Amino acid sequence: MFLYLLGLVLLFLVFRWIRELPRVSDKGNKHVYITGCDSGFGNLLARHLDKLGFPVIAGCYTEKGEEELRKACSGKMTTTHLDVTSKESVAKVAAMIKQKVGDRGLWAVVNNAGVAVPSGPCDWHIVDDYKFMVDVNLHGVIAVTLSVIPLIKKAGGRVVNVASVFGRISVTGGPYPVSKFAVEGFNDSLRIGMAPFGVKVLCIEPGFFKTNVTDSEIQIKAVKGLWERLPQEIKDDYGSDYLDKAIKITSESLSKMSDGDLMKVVHCMEHAVAAAWPRKRYSPGWDAKFFWLPMSYMPTCIVDYIMLSGAIPVKKQKK
């Protein structure tokens, strides 16, 4: 029986591998709109798709990001300023794209823009922290998608949403997992709603990779900022040495946990854009595949035990 099941699994994997090999044709006429192209995954994806022959429209928050991409890429690359939290900015870029793609429509939008700080224990935050991150990570995704969905429906194209394994399991406090769980919800509802129109909606759920999201210096600075504004009562709950322990763990562990090969994520994004038969979900990173996602299917009591056993002890801990 075991060999029979093993054979079925191997047969399925071979079938899936063969099925996922073909790529779409006429790449030169399939425009791809990517947000968050100043650095990280978005920047690498824009360069990669440009080399493959796709006309890329790269949304950058800074002029420096635009300039560097223009220098590094071909004449097919279009860079533009984009602030996903600004209705005017999103609408302006959508109007430009509509004029550029014409009757062909837009082949794909990749919602990559996002932020990860401030992040800390939930009671270290104020509601404005949540509003800020949700505005970028969720409302930005929704606004950009809705601004171009008529063009994507015209092309029978794709929407690629970059979520996170922390949209499947929450292992940290604060607004980041809240925003990513919400992106997963939007992705799933959009996938079902757009299927009758021939639009494919795909989700990327990376594990830990070495980007600004996992930059220990950025995270430590943000944690210090949260701690400094806390009322003394909450500081007393956690203990005076809690911050030092949190900083030590962040500086020692975050870089070790993070994969430096960002192309693992970029190749998944490229497959979602260019494959004739893309997957519904991609989980780049060994930690995502073999730790975080399996843990998300475990009973809550087991997940809580695993997470709490490695947590920093607080001063006023209740038994």
mmCIF file of C-alpha atoms in Angstrom:
data_model
loop_
_atom_site.group_PDB
_atom_site.id
_atom_site.type_symbol
_atom_site.label_atom_id
_atom_site.label_comp_id
_atom_site.label_asym_id
_atom_site.label_seq_id
_atom_site.Cartn_x
_atom_site.Cartn_y
_atom_site.Cartn_z
ATOM 1 C CA MET A 1 0.000 0.000 0.000
ATOM 2 C CA PHE A 2 2.815 2.407 0.882
ATOM 3 C CA LEU A 3 4.582 1.807 -2.438
ATOM 4 C CA TYR A 4 1.273 2.275 -4.262
ATOM 5 C CA LEU A 5 0.703 5.646 -2.580
ATOM 6 C CA LEU A 6 4.316 6.671 -3.186
ATOM 7 C CA GLY A 7 3.897 5.807 -6.853
ATOM 8 C CA LEU A 8 0.756 7.930 -7.100
ATOM 9 C CA VAL A 9 2.533 10.883 -5.495
ATOM 10 C CA LEU A 10 5.502 10.570 -7.867
ATOM 11 C CA LEU A 11 3.147 10.261 -10.841
ATOM 12 C CA PHE A 12 1.311 13.405 -9.770
ATOM 13 C CA LEU A 13 4.573 15.344 -9.338
ATOM 14 C CA VAL A 14 5.813 14.302 -12.798
ATOM 15 C CA PHE A 15 2.451 15.212 -14.356
ATOM 16 C CA ARG A 16 2.469 18.618 -12.656
ATOM 17 C CA TRP A 17 6.058 19.298 -13.690
ATOM 18 C CA ILE A 18 5.300 18.540 -17.356
ATOM 19 C CA ARG A 19 2.057 20.520 -17.280
ATOM 20 C CA GLU A 20 3.745 23.589 -15.825
ATOM 21 C CA LEU A 21 6.553 23.777 -18.399
ATOM 22 C CA PRO A 22 4.771 25.599 -21.286
ATOM 23 C CA ARG A 23 4.861 29.405 -21.302
ATOM 24 C CA VAL A 24 2.450 31.852 -22.911
ATOM 25 C CA SER A 25 3.200 33.090 -26.407
ATOM 26 C CA ASP A 26 3.467 36.641 -27.793
ATOM 27 C CA LYS A 27 5.266 37.968 -24.701
ATOM 28 C CA GLY A 28 6.182 41.171 -26.488
ATOM 29 C CA ASN A 29 2.534 42.269 -26.467
ATOM 30 C CA LYS A 30 1.700 41.217 -22.914
ATOM 31 C CA HIS A 31 2.140 44.159 -20.543
ATOM 32 C CA VAL A 32 2.885 43.431 -16.875
ATOM 33 C CA TYR A 33 2.268 46.031 -14.157
ATOM 34 C CA ILE A 34 4.337 45.571 -10.980
ATOM 35 C CA THR A 35 4.089 47.598 -7.770
ATOM 36 C CA GLY A 36 6.881 48.132 -5.240
ATOM 37 C CA CYS A 37 9.770 48.033 -7.721
ATOM 38 C CA ASP A 38 12.250 50.204 -5.809
ATOM 39 C CA SER A 39 13.961 47.180 -4.273
ATOM 40 C CA GLY A 40 13.556 43.536 -3.309
ATOM 41 C CA PHE A 41 11.288 41.119 -5.141
ATOM 42 C CA GLY A 42 9.555 43.769 -7.245
ATOM 43 C CA ASN A 43 12.809 45.224 -8.546
ATOM 44 C CA LEU A 44 14.241 41.812 -9.428
ATOM 45 C CA LEU A 45 11.004 40.693 -11.070
ATOM 46 C CA ALA A 46 10.844 43.831 -13.232
ATOM 47 C CA ARG A 47 14.406 43.222 -14.460
ATOM 48 C CA HIS A 48 13.769 39.502 -14.997
ATOM 49 C CA LEU A 49 10.572 39.948 -17.011
ATOM 50 C CA ASP A 50 12.210 42.705 -19.043
ATOM 51 C CA LYS A 51 14.971 40.273 -20.044
ATOM 52 C CA LEU A 52 12.328 37.707 -21.012
ATOM 53 C CA GLY A 53 10.741 40.190 -23.401
ATOM 54 C CA PHE A 54 7.657 41.335 -21.481
ATOM 55 C CA PRO A 55 6.804 45.052 -21.620
ATOM 56 C CA VAL A 56 6.972 45.958 -17.919
ATOM 57 C CA ILE A 57 5.290 48.885 -16.193
ATOM 58 C CA ALA A 58 7.186 49.297 -12.923
ATOM 59 C CA GLY A 59 5.619 51.313 -10.130
ATOM 60 C CA CYS A 60 8.278 52.908 -7.903
ATOM 61 C CA TYR A 61 7.807 55.064 -4.818
ATOM 62 C CA THR A 62 11.065 56.981 -5.307
ATOM 63 C CA GLU A 63 12.717 58.747 -8.218
ATOM 64 C CA LYS A 64 15.921 56.857 -7.423
ATOM 65 C CA GLY A 65 14.108 53.548 -7.916
ATOM 66 C CA GLU A 66 12.767 54.681 -11.282
ATOM 67 C CA GLU A 67 16.139 55.927 -12.470
ATOM 68 C CA GLU A 68 18.021 52.763 -11.510
ATOM 69 C CA LEU A 69 15.486 50.540 -13.275
ATOM 70 C CA ARG A 70 15.558 52.619 -16.442
ATOM 71 C CA LYS A 71 19.354 52.358 -16.569
ATOM 72 C CA ALA A 72 19.353 48.605 -15.967
ATOM 73 C CA CYS A 73 16.585 47.599 -18.379
ATOM 74 C CA SER A 74 15.650 47.776 -22.045
ATOM 75 C CA GLY A 75 13.582 50.394 -23.834
ATOM 76 C CA LYS A 76 10.464 48.306 -23.232
ATOM 77 C CA MET A 77 10.592 49.149 -19.537
ATOM 78 C CA THR A 78 8.222 51.894 -18.381
ATOM 79 C CA THR A 79 8.796 53.298 -14.909
ATOM 80 C CA THR A 80 6.340 55.493 -13.072
ATOM 81 C CA HIS A 81 5.875 57.023 -9.658
ATOM 82 C CA LEU A 82 3.309 55.087 -7.628
ATOM 83 C CA ASP A 83 1.995 55.556 -4.116
ATOM 84 C CA VAL A 84 -0.478 52.731 -3.537
ATOM 85 C CA THR A 85 -2.070 54.643 -0.650
ATOM 86 C CA SER A 86 -2.964 57.606 -2.883
ATOM 87 C CA LYS A 87 -6.177 57.395 -4.924
ATOM 88 C CA GLU A 88 -4.854 60.047 -7.297
ATOM 89 C CA SER A 89 -1.554 58.228 -7.856
ATOM 90 C CA VAL A 90 -3.234 54.868 -8.468
ATOM 91 C CA ALA A 91 -5.779 56.408 -10.855
ATOM 92 C CA LYS A 92 -3.089 58.322 -12.768
ATOM 93 C CA VAL A 93 -1.020 55.180 -13.363
ATOM 94 C CA ALA A 94 -4.143 53.201 -14.368
ATOM 95 C CA ALA A 95 -5.041 55.878 -16.948
ATOM 96 C CA MET A 96 -1.503 55.749 -18.361
ATOM 97 C CA ILE A 97 -1.666 51.951 -18.601
ATOM 98 C CA LYS A 98 -5.041 52.067 -20.352
ATOM 99 C CA GLN A 99 -3.625 54.383 -22.995
ATOM 100 C CA LYS A 100 -0.504 52.243 -23.406
ATOM 101 C CA VAL A 101 -2.122 48.796 -23.717
ATOM 102 C CA GLY A 102 -5.094 49.829 -25.877
ATOM 103 C CA ASP A 103 -7.543 47.123 -26.943
ATOM 104 C CA ARG A 104 -5.133 44.315 -25.970
ATOM 105 C CA GLY A 105 -5.744 44.943 -22.306
ATOM 106 C CA LEU A 106 -3.311 44.357 -19.448
ATOM 107 C CA TRP A 107 -1.869 40.860 -19.174
ATOM 108 C CA ALA A 108 -0.937 40.911 -15.474
ATOM 109 C CA VAL A 109 -0.682 43.009 -12.347
ATOM 110 C CA VAL A 110 1.701 41.916 -9.588
ATOM 111 C CA ASN A 111 0.745 43.450 -6.243
ATOM 112 C CA ASN A 112 4.132 43.407 -4.560
ATOM 113 C CA ALA A 113 4.285 46.739 -2.672
ATOM 114 C CA GLY A 114 4.179 46.365 1.095
ATOM 115 C CA VAL A 115 5.660 47.321 4.460
ATOM 116 C CA ALA A 116 6.491 45.296 7.574
ATOM 117 C CA VAL A 117 7.225 47.861 10.288
ATOM 118 C CA PRO A 118 6.309 48.696 12.941
ATOM 119 C CA SER A 119 5.886 45.154 14.273
ATOM 120 C CA GLY A 120 5.857 44.143 17.908
ATOM 121 C CA PRO A 121 3.547 42.668 20.553
ATOM 122 C CA CYS A 122 -0.065 43.716 19.964
ATOM 123 C CA ASP A 123 -0.332 45.885 23.084
ATOM 124 C CA TRP A 124 2.741 47.878 22.037
ATOM 125 C CA HIS A 125 0.787 49.317 19.132
ATOM 126 C CA ILE A 126 -1.761 52.047 18.650
ATOM 127 C CA VAL A 127 -4.591 51.782 16.144
ATOM 128 C CA ASP A 128 -2.787 54.145 13.748
ATOM 129 C CA ASP A 129 -0.054 51.504 13.321
ATOM 130 C CA TYR A 130 -2.705 49.087 12.092
ATOM 131 C CA LYS A 131 -4.317 51.697 9.850
ATOM 132 C CA PHE A 132 -0.968 52.560 8.249
ATOM 133 C CA MET A 133 0.024 48.982 7.463
ATOM 134 C CA VAL A 134 -3.433 47.908 6.328
ATOM 135 C CA ASP A 135 -3.575 50.981 4.103
ATOM 136 C CA VAL A 136 -0.406 49.891 2.296
ATOM 137 C CA ASN A 137 -0.554 46.099 2.439
ATOM 138 C CA LEU A 138 -4.292 45.603 1.919
ATOM 139 C CA HIS A 139 -6.011 48.757 0.676
ATOM 140 C CA GLY A 140 -3.125 49.335 -1.732
ATOM 141 C CA VAL A 141 -3.544 45.843 -3.186
ATOM 142 C CA ILE A 142 -7.293 46.318 -3.559
ATOM 143 C CA ALA A 143 -7.005 49.833 -5.029
ATOM 144 C CA VAL A 144 -4.411 48.859 -7.639
ATOM 145 C CA THR A 145 -6.314 45.712 -8.605
ATOM 146 C CA LEU A 146 -9.663 47.468 -9.005
ATOM 147 C CA SER A 147 -8.050 50.259 -11.016
ATOM 148 C CA VAL A 148 -6.901 47.847 -13.738
ATOM 149 C CA ILE A 149 -9.253 44.853 -13.458
ATOM 150 C CA PRO A 150 -11.305 45.905 -16.525
ATOM 151 C CA LEU A 151 -8.076 45.866 -18.579
ATOM 152 C CA ILE A 152 -7.111 42.448 -17.185
ATOM 153 C CA LYS A 153 -10.559 41.036 -17.972
ATOM 154 C CA LYS A 154 -10.166 42.314 -21.531
ATOM 155 C CA ALA A 155 -6.880 40.415 -21.881
ATOM 156 C CA GLY A 156 -7.998 37.321 -19.954
ATOM 157 C CA GLY A 157 -4.921 37.922 -17.839
ATOM 158 C CA ARG A 158 -3.719 37.436 -14.274
ATOM 159 C CA VAL A 159 -3.680 39.076 -10.876
ATOM 160 C CA VAL A 160 -0.692 38.044 -8.754
ATOM 161 C CA ASN A 161 -0.918 38.972 -5.075
ATOM 162 C CA VAL A 162 2.158 38.783 -2.855
ATOM 163 C CA ALA A 163 1.009 37.733 0.610
ATOM 164 C CA SER A 164 3.198 35.823 3.083
ATOM 165 C CA VAL A 165 3.301 32.623 5.084
ATOM 166 C CA PHE A 166 2.208 34.981 7.866
ATOM 167 C CA GLY A 167 -1.064 35.290 6.016
ATOM 168 C CA ARG A 168 -1.558 31.619 6.861
ATOM 169 C CA ILE A 169 -0.209 31.525 10.408
ATOM 170 C CA SER A 170 0.399 34.347 12.870
ATOM 171 C CA VAL A 171 3.673 34.019 14.734
ATOM 172 C CA THR A 172 4.245 37.672 15.543
ATOM 173 C CA GLY A 173 2.122 40.426 16.989
ATOM 174 C CA GLY A 174 1.105 43.725 15.477
ATOM 175 C CA PRO A 175 -0.463 44.662 12.161
ATOM 176 C CA TYR A 176 1.700 42.682 9.708
ATOM 177 C CA PRO A 177 -0.048 39.285 9.970
ATOM 178 C CA VAL A 178 -3.410 41.072 10.175
ATOM 179 C CA SER A 179 -2.751 42.758 6.820
ATOM 180 C CA LYS A 180 -1.467 39.572 5.181
ATOM 181 C CA PHE A 181 -4.389 37.435 6.389
ATOM 182 C CA ALA A 182 -6.631 40.069 4.808
ATOM 183 C CA VAL A 183 -4.711 39.897 1.516
ATOM 184 C CA GLU A 184 -5.324 36.137 1.499
ATOM 185 C CA GLY A 185 -9.047 36.770 1.942
ATOM 186 C CA PHE A 186 -9.134 39.298 -0.891
ATOM 187 C CA ASN A 187 -7.125 36.948 -3.104
ATOM 188 C CA ASP A 188 -9.499 34.034 -2.529
ATOM 189 C CA SER A 189 -12.668 36.036 -3.101
ATOM 190 C CA LEU A 190 -11.223 37.643 -6.238
ATOM 191 C CA ARG A 191 -10.055 34.267 -7.588
ATOM 192 C CA ILE A 192 -13.584 32.853 -7.415
ATOM 193 C CA GLY A 193 -15.213 36.025 -8.706
ATOM 194 C CA MET A 194 -12.933 36.452 -11.725
ATOM 195 C CA ALA A 195 -12.853 32.794 -12.848
ATOM 196 C CA PRO A 196 -15.931 33.142 -15.126
ATOM 197 C CA PHE A 197 -14.124 35.922 -17.004
ATOM 198 C CA GLY A 198 -11.044 33.794 -17.671
ATOM 199 C CA VAL A 199 -8.915 35.817 -15.239
ATOM 200 C CA LYS A 200 -6.467 33.818 -13.113
ATOM 201 C CA VAL A 201 -5.748 35.048 -9.587
ATOM 202 C CA LEU A 202 -2.566 33.657 -8.016
ATOM 203 C CA CYS A 203 -1.016 34.072 -4.586
ATOM 204 C CA ILE A 204 2.663 34.137 -3.587
ATOM 205 C CA GLU A 205 3.343 33.195 0.054
ATOM 206 C CA PRO A 206 7.088 33.570 0.703
ATOM 207 C CA GLY A 207 8.847 32.434 3.838
ATOM 208 C CA PHE A 208 11.803 34.357 5.297
ATOM 209 C CA PHE A 209 14.017 36.026 2.683
ATOM 210 C CA LYS A 210 16.681 38.704 3.022
ATOM 211 C CA THR A 211 14.761 41.855 2.092
ATOM 212 C CA ASN A 212 13.851 45.050 3.932
ATOM 213 C CA VAL A 213 11.089 43.067 5.626
ATOM 214 C CA THR A 214 13.669 40.930 7.448
ATOM 215 C CA ASP A 215 16.417 43.551 7.797
ATOM 216 C CA SER A 216 17.448 43.297 11.463
ATOM 217 C CA GLU A 217 18.541 46.953 11.676
ATOM 218 C CA ILE A 218 15.166 48.186 10.389
ATOM 219 C CA GLN A 219 13.292 45.837 12.706
ATOM 220 C CA ILE A 220 15.372 46.765 15.759
ATOM 221 C CA LYS A 221 14.924 50.479 15.106
ATOM 222 C CA ALA A 222 11.163 49.978 14.829
ATOM 223 C CA VAL A 223 10.991 47.902 18.035
ATOM 224 C CA LYS A 224 12.979 50.555 19.926
ATOM 225 C CA GLY A 225 10.562 53.203 18.679
ATOM 226 C CA LEU A 226 7.582 51.187 19.889
ATOM 227 C CA TRP A 227 9.181 50.607 23.297
ATOM 228 C CA GLU A 228 10.059 54.264 23.830
ATOM 229 C CA ARG A 229 6.483 55.433 23.402
ATOM 230 C CA LEU A 230 4.978 52.755 25.692
ATOM 231 C CA PRO A 231 3.342 53.773 28.968
ATOM 232 C CA GLN A 232 5.421 52.758 31.983
ATOM 233 C CA GLU A 233 2.680 50.361 33.061
ATOM 234 C CA ILE A 234 3.122 48.223 29.937
ATOM 235 C CA LYS A 235 6.927 48.365 30.213
ATOM 236 C CA ASP A 236 6.600 47.053 33.774
ATOM 237 C CA ASP A 237 4.408 44.179 32.528
ATOM 238 C CA TYR A 238 7.156 43.009 30.176
ATOM 239 C CA GLY A 239 10.144 43.826 32.361
ATOM 240 C CA SER A 240 13.045 46.219 31.908
ATOM 241 C CA ASP A 241 15.223 43.595 30.184
ATOM 242 C CA TYR A 242 12.587 42.496 27.663
ATOM 243 C CA LEU A 243 13.680 44.997 25.010
ATOM 244 C CA ASP A 244 17.345 43.932 25.226
ATOM 245 C CA LYS A 245 16.358 40.272 24.840
ATOM 246 C CA ALA A 246 14.134 41.081 21.866
ATOM 247 C CA ILE A 247 16.944 43.025 20.189
ATOM 248 C CA LYS A 248 19.423 40.205 20.806
ATOM 249 C CA ILE A 249 17.113 37.572 19.304
ATOM 250 C CA THR A 250 16.332 39.783 16.304
ATOM 251 C CA SER A 251 19.992 40.558 15.572
ATOM 252 C CA GLU A 252 21.154 36.948 16.023
ATOM 253 C CA SER A 253 18.293 34.969 14.504
ATOM 254 C CA LEU A 254 16.625 36.990 11.765
ATOM 255 C CA SER A 255 19.512 36.908 9.296
ATOM 256 C CA LYS A 256 20.145 33.197 9.961
ATOM 257 C CA MET A 257 16.491 32.359 9.291
ATOM 258 C CA SER A 258 16.342 34.369 6.069
ATOM 259 C CA ASP A 259 17.183 32.896 2.663
ATOM 260 C CA GLY A 260 19.480 35.094 0.577
ATOM 261 C CA ASP A 261 18.362 33.650 -2.763
ATOM 262 C CA LEU A 262 15.570 36.074 -3.699
ATOM 263 C CA MET A 263 15.278 34.487 -7.141
ATOM 264 C CA LYS A 264 13.372 31.597 -5.552
ATOM 265 C CA VAL A 265 10.526 34.039 -5.063
ATOM 266 C CA VAL A 266 11.064 35.814 -8.391
ATOM 267 C CA HIS A 267 10.883 32.535 -10.318
ATOM 268 C CA CYS A 268 7.541 31.786 -8.661
ATOM 269 C CA MET A 269 6.276 35.253 -9.598
ATOM 270 C CA GLU A 270 7.517 34.811 -13.170
ATOM 271 C CA HIS A 271 5.775 31.440 -13.394
ATOM 272 C CA ALA A 272 2.530 32.988 -12.175
ATOM 273 C CA VAL A 273 2.818 35.642 -14.895
ATOM 274 C CA ALA A 274 4.185 33.591 -17.788
ATOM 275 C CA ALA A 275 3.146 29.941 -17.383
ATOM 276 C CA ALA A 276 0.332 28.602 -19.510
ATOM 277 C CA TRP A 277 -0.892 26.687 -16.452
ATOM 278 C CA PRO A 278 0.119 28.627 -13.313
ATOM 279 C CA ARG A 279 -0.492 27.349 -9.789
ATOM 280 C CA LYS A 280 -3.119 28.879 -7.530
ATOM 281 C CA ARG A 281 -0.548 29.321 -4.758
ATOM 282 C CA TYR A 282 3.229 29.413 -4.530
ATOM 283 C CA SER A 283 5.195 28.942 -1.311
ATOM 284 C CA PRO A 284 8.838 29.815 -2.037
ATOM 285 C CA GLY A 285 11.364 28.953 0.650
ATOM 286 C CA TRP A 286 12.102 25.702 2.453
ATOM 287 C CA ASP A 287 10.868 27.192 5.729
ATOM 288 C CA ALA A 288 7.514 27.980 4.133
ATOM 289 C CA LYS A 289 7.111 24.521 2.609
ATOM 290 C CA PHE A 290 8.289 22.376 5.489
ATOM 291 C CA PHE A 291 7.659 24.428 8.626
ATOM 292 C CA TRP A 292 5.261 27.382 8.505
ATOM 293 C CA LEU A 293 2.622 25.979 6.160
ATOM 294 C CA PRO A 294 2.526 22.510 7.787
ATOM 295 C CA MET A 295 2.251 24.255 11.144
ATOM 296 C CA SER A 296 -0.730 26.247 9.878
ATOM 297 C CA TYR A 297 -2.658 22.975 9.536
ATOM 298 C CA MET A 298 -1.853 21.807 13.060
ATOM 299 C CA PRO A 299 -4.341 22.076 15.940
ATOM 300 C CA THR A 300 -4.243 25.507 17.567
ATOM 301 C CA CYS A 301 -3.136 24.111 20.912
ATOM 302 C CA ILE A 302 -0.026 22.578 19.315
ATOM 303 C CA VAL A 303 0.823 25.773 17.425
ATOM 304 C CA ASP A 304 0.443 27.808 20.619
ATOM 305 C CA TYR A 305 2.696 25.400 22.528
ATOM 306 C CA ILE A 306 5.436 25.577 19.866
ATOM 307 C CA MET A 307 5.332 29.354 19.651
ATOM 308 C CA LEU A 308 5.100 30.030 23.387
ATOM 309 C CA SER A 309 7.896 27.593 24.210
ATOM 310 C CA GLY A 310 10.310 29.806 22.268
ATOM 311 C CA ALA A 311 8.881 33.158 23.350
ATOM 312 C CA ILE A 312 10.703 35.682 25.517
ATOM 313 C CA PRO A 313 9.319 35.388 29.076
ATOM 314 C CA VAL A 314 7.563 38.452 30.408
ATOM 315 C CA LYS A 315 8.007 39.783 33.964
ATOM 316 C CA LYS A 316 4.350 39.608 35.021
ATOM 317 C CA GLN A 317 3.646 36.140 33.671
ATOM 318 C CA LYS A 318 0.400 34.536 34.843
ATOM 319 C CA LYS A 319 0.353 30.823 35.420
#
